[in-house]
Coordinates of C-alpha atoms in Angstrom, one line a residue:
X1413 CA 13.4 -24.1 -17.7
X1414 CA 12.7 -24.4 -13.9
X1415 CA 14.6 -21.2 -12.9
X1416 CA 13.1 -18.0 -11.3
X1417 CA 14.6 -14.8 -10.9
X1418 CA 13.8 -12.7 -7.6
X1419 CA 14.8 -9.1 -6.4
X1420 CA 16.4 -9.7 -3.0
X1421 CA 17.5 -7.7 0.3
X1422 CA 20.7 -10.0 0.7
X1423 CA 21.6 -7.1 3.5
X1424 CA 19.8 -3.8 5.1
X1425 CA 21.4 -1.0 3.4
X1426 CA 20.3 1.8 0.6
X1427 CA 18.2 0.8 -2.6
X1428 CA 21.7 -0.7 -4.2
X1429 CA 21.5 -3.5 -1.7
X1430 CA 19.2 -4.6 -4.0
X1431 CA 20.1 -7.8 -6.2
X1432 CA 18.8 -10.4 -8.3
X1433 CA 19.1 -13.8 -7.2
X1434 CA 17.3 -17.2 -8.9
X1435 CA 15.7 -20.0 -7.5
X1436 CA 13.7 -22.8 -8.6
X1437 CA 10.3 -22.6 -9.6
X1438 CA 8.1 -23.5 -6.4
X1439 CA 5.7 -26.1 -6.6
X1440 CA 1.7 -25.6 -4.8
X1441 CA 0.7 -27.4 -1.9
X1442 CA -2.7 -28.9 -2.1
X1443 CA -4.0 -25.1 -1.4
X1444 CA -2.1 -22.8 -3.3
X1445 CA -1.6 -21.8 -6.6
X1446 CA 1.1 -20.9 -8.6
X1447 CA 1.1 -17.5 -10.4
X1448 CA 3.2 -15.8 -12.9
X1449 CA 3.7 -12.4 -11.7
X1450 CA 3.5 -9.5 -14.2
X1451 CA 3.0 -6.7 -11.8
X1452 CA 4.6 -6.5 -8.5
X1453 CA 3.1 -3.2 -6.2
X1454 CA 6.3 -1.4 -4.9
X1455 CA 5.1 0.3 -1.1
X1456 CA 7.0 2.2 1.7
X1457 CA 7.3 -0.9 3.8
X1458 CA 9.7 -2.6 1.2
X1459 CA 12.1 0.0 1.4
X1460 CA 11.7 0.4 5.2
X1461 CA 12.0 -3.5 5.6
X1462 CA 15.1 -3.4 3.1
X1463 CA 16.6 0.0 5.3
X1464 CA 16.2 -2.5 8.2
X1465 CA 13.4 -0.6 9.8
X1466 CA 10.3 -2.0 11.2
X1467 CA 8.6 -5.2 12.3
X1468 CA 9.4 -7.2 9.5
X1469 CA 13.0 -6.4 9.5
X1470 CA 13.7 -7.3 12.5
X1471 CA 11.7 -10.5 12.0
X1472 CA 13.7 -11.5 9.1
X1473 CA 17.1 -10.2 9.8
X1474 CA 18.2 -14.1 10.4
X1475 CA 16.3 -15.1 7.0
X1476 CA 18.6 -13.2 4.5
X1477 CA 18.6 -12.7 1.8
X1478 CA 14.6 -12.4 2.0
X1479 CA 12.3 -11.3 -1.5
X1480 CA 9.8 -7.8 -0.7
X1481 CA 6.4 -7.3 -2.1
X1482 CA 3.2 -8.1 -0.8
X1483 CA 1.3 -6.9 -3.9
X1484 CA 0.8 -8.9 -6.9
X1485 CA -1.2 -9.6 -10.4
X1486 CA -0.5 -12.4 -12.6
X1487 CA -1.6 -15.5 -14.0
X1488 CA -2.2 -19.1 -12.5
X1489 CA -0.1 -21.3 -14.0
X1490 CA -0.8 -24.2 -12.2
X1491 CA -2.5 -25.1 -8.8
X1492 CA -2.7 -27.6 -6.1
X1493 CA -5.2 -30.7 -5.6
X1494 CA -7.6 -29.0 -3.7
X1495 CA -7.9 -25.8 -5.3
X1496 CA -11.2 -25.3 -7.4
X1497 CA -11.8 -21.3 -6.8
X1498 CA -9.2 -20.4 -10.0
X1499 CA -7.5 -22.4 -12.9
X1500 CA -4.2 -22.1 -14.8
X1501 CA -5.0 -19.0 -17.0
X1502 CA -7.2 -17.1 -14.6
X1503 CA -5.5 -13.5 -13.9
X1504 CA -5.7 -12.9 -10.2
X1505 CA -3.9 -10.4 -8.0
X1506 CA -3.7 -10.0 -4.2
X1507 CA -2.3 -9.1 -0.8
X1508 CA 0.1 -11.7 0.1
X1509 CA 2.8 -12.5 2.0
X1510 CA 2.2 -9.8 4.9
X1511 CA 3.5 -9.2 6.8
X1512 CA 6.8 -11.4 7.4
X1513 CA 6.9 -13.9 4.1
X1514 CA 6.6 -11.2 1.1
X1515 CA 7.7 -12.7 -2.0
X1516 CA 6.0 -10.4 -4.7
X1517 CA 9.4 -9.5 -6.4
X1518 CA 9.5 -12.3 -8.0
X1519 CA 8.7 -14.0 -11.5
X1520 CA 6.8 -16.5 -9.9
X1521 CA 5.3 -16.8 -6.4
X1522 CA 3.3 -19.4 -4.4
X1523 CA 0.1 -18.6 -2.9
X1524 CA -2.9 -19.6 -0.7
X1525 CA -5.6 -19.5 -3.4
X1526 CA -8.4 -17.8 -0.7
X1527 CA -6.0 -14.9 -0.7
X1528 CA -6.7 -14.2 -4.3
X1529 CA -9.3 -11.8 -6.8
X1530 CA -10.2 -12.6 -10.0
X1531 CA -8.8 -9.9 -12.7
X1532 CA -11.5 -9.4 -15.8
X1533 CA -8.5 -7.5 -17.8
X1534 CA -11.4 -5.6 -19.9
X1535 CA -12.2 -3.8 -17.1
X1536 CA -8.9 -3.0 -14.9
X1537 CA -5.4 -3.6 -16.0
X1538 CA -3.5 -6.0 -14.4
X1539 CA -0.8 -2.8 -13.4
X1540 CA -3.9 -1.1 -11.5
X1541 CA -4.7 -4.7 -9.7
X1542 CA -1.1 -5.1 -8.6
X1543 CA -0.9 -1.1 -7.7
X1544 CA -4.1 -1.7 -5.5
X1545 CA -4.4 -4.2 -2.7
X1546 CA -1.7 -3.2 0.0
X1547 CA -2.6 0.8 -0.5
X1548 CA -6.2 0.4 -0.6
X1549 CA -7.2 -1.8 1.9
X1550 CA -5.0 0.4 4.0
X1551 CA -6.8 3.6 3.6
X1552 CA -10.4 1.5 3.5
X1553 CA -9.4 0.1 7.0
X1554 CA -8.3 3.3 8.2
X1555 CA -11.5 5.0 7.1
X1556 CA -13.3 2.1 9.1
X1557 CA -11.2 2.4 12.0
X1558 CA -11.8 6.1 12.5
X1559 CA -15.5 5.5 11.6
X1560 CA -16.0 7.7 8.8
X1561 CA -19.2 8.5 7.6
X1562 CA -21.8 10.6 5.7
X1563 CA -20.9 14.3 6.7
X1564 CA -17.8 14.2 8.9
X1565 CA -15.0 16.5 7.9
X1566 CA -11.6 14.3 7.1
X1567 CA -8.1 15.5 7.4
X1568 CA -5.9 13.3 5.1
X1569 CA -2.1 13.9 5.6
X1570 CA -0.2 13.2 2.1
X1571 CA -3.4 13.3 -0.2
X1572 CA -1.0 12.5 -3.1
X1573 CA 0.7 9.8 -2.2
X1574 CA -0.2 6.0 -2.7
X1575 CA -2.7 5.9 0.0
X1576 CA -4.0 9.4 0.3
X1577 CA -5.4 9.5 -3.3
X1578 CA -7.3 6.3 -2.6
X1579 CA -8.3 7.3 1.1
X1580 CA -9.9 10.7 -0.3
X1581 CA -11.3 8.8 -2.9
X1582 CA -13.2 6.5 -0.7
X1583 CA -13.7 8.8 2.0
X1584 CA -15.7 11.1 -0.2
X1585 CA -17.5 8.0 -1.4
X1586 CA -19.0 8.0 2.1
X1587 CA -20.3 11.3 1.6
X1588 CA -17.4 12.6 3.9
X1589 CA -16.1 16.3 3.2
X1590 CA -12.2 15.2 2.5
X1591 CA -9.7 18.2 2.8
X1592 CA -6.2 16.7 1.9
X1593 CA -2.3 17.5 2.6
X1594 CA 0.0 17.6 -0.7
X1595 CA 2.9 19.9 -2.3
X1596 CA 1.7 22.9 -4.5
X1597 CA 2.3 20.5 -7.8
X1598 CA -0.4 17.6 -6.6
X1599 CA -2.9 20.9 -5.6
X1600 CA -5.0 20.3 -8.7
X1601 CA -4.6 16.6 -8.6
X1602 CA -5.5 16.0 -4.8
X1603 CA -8.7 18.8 -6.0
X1604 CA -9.3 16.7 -8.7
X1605 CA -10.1 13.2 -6.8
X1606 CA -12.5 15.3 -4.4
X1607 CA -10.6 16.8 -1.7
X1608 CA -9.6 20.7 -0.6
X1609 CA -6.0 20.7 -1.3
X1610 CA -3.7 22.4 1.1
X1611 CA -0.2 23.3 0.3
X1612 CA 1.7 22.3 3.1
X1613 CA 4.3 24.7 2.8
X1614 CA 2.0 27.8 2.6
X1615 CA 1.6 27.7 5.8
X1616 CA 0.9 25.6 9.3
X1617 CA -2.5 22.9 8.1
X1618 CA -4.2 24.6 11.5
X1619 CA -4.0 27.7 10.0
X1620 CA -5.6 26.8 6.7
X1621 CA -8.8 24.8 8.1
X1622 CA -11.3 25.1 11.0
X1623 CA -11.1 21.5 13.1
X1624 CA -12.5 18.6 11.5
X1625 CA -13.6 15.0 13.0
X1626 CA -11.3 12.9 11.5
X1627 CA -7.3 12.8 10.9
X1628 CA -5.9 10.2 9.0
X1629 CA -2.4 10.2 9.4
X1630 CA -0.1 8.8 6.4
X1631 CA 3.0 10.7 7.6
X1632 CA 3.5 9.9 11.2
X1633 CA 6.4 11.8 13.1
X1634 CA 6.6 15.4 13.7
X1635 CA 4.1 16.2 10.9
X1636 CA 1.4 13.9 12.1
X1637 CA 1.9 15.7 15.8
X1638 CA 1.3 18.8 14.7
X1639 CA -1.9 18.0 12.5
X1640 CA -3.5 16.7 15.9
X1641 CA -4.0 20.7 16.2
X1642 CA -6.6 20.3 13.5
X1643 CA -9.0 17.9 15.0
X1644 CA -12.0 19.0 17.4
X1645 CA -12.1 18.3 21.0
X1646 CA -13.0 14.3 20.9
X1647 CA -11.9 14.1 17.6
X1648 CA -10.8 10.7 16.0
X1649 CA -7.0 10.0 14.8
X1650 CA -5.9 7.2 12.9
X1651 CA -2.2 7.1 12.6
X1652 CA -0.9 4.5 10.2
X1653 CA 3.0 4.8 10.3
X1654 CA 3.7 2.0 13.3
X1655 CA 7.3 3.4 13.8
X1656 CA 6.1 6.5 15.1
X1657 CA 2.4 5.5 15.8
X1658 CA 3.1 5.9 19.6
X1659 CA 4.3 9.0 20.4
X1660 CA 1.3 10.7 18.1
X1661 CA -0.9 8.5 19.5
X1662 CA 0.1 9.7 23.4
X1663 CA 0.0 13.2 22.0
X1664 CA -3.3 13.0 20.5
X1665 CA -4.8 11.7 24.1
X1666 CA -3.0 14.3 26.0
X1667 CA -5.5 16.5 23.5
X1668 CA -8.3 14.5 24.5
X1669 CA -8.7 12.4 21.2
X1670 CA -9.2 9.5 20.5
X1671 CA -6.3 7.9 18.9
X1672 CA -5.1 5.0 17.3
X1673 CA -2.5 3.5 15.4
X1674 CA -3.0 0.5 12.6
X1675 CA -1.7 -2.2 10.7
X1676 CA -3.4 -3.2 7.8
X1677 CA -4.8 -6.8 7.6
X1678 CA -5.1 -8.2 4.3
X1679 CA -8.7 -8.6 3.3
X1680 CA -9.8 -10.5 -0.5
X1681 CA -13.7 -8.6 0.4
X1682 CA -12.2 -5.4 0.6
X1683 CA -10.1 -5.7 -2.3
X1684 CA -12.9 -7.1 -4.4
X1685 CA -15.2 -3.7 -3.6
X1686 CA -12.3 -1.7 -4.6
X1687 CA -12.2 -4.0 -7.7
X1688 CA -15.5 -3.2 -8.4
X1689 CA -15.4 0.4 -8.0
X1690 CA -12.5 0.3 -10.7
X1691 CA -14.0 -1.4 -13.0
X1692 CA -17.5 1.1 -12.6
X1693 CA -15.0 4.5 -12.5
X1694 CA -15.9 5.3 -9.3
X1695 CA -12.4 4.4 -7.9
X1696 CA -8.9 5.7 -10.1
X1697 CA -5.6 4.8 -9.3
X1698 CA -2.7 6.8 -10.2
X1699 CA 0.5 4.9 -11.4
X1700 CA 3.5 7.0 -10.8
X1701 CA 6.0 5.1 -12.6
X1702 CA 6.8 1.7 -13.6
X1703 CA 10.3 -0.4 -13.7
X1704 CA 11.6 -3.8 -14.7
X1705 CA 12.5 -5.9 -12.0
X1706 CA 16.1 -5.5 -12.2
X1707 CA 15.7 -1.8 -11.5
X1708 CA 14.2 -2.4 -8.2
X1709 CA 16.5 0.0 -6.8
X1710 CA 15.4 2.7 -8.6
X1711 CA 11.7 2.0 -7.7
X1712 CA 13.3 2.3 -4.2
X1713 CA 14.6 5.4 -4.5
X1714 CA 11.4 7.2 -5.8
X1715 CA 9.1 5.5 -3.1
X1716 CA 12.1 6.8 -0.4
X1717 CA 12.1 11.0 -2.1
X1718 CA 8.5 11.4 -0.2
X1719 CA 7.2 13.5 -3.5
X1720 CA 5.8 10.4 -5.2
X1721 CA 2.4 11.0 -6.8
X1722 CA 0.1 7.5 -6.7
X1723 CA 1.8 4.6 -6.6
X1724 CA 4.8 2.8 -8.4
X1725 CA 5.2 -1.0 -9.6
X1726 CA 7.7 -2.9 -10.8
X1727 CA 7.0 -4.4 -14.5
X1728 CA 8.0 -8.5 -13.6
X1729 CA 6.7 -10.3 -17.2
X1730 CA 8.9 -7.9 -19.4

């Protein structure tokens, strides 16, 4: 059997654009490896790419039907001449694709074998290494681009979500003091990872906290505009939503902050700490659901309702 079964974006629409296409079974180059995916990471950028938002959609909108997914965990099943890092059997998982190939949706996926971790599976699940690398090397590089350290005060906007509830996690690893954004039903679980919870809807966040040093902005829009009224004079923003990263960006400088907007670059060091840190406890992940491949659309659909606690996967090997 040489076939492989994908979840495609054949055309920008809603989540039941969605379909399942095969192809055959890729071979490696002399630098890549081929690996059986098991878990594929599901992340707002797939369903902006598939709504036709964004850098990447525009990028591919000649390329249809084109495969999402830039998170992955699986096992090598076979690898090119020159590859010596990982073998057939080695359980990896990575950041791949970004930001224009993608590709994780898929039952089997070619990639560079630099761009890979190793997976001991007695120490994190292969779901949690596939949940991990897009989400947390976004909130680590956020962190570092707002220079986060020991004592600042940190604003995260959507403490639950994917990002937030490893942002907070690794911000109060840096011996930050994390307050947090979330709905009243994540208060206790945004409290839980380390953070002051605020209820969004209780009232305006500049009326619940004094002004901290740091924002990190996971919402973007309207929301992360009005949050800029919780950070000091000279204060630090990192906005992470590109679509809107401008306009909060120009409003944060009008405030006399220093702003900045971010795209994540895919990093195997950073992903190997947080790694680490799983495998020690220091660092959880949350998995908000899980769904076979075929119900990509539905995966779609809880990423797009904005109330989705941790993150969500799709279940390939199944």
């Amino acid at each position: 059997m040489n076939e492989c079964k994908q979840l495609a974006i054949p055309q920008f629409g809603e989540p039941s654009v969605l379909a399942m296409q095969t192809v055959e079974i890729p071979q490696p180059s002399a630098n890549q490896v081929l690996v059986k995916v098991a878990y594929a990471g599901v992340n707002p950028i797939d369903a902006k790419t598939r709504a036709g938002l964004g850098w990447a959609a525009q990028q591919n909108q000649d390329k249809l039907p084109w495969v999402p997914g830039y998170d992955i965990s699986g096992e090598v099943v076979a690898r090119g001449t020159e590859v010596t890092s990982v073998s057939p059997g080695d359980l990896v998982s990575g950041f791949v694709g970004f930001p224009l190939q993608g590709g994780g949706y898929s039952e089997f996926i070619l990639v560079d074998a630099g761009a890979l971790s190793r997976v001991e599976p007695d120490n994190v699940s292969l779901i949690e290494a596939a949940a991990l690398p897009l989400a947390g090397q976004t909130a680590w590089q956020a962190l570092d681009k707002a220079k986060v350290s020991d004592g600042d005060q940190v604003l995260i906007l959507a403490g639950a979500g994917g990002v937030g509830h490893i942002a907070i996690q690794l911000a109060v690893a840096r011996g930050a003091s994390v307050l947090a954004s979330c709905s009243a039903d994540n208060v206790d679980f945004v409290s839980k990872l380390g953070a002051i919870a605020l209820d969004y809807r209780l009232a305006p966040l500049a009326e619940q906290t004094g002004k901290v040093d740091v924002l990190i902005d996971l919402m973007g829009g309207d929301t992360g505009i009005a949050a800029l009224d919780c950070v000091r004079e000279g204060g630090r923003v990192v906005t992470v939503p590109t679509i809107t990263a401008e306009a909060v960006c120009e409003r944060a400088r009008e405030l006399g902050l220093e702003a900045e907007g971010m795209l994540v670059t895919p990093s195997v060091e950073q992903n190997d700490a947080m790694m680490a840190m799983l495998e020690v406890g220091t660092l959880q992940l949350y998995i908000a659901a899980q769904y076979g491949l075929s119900d990509g659309a539905e995966a779609h659909r809880q990423i797009e309702s904005g109330h989705t606690r941790g993150k969500v996967v799709l279940a390939v090997d199944i």
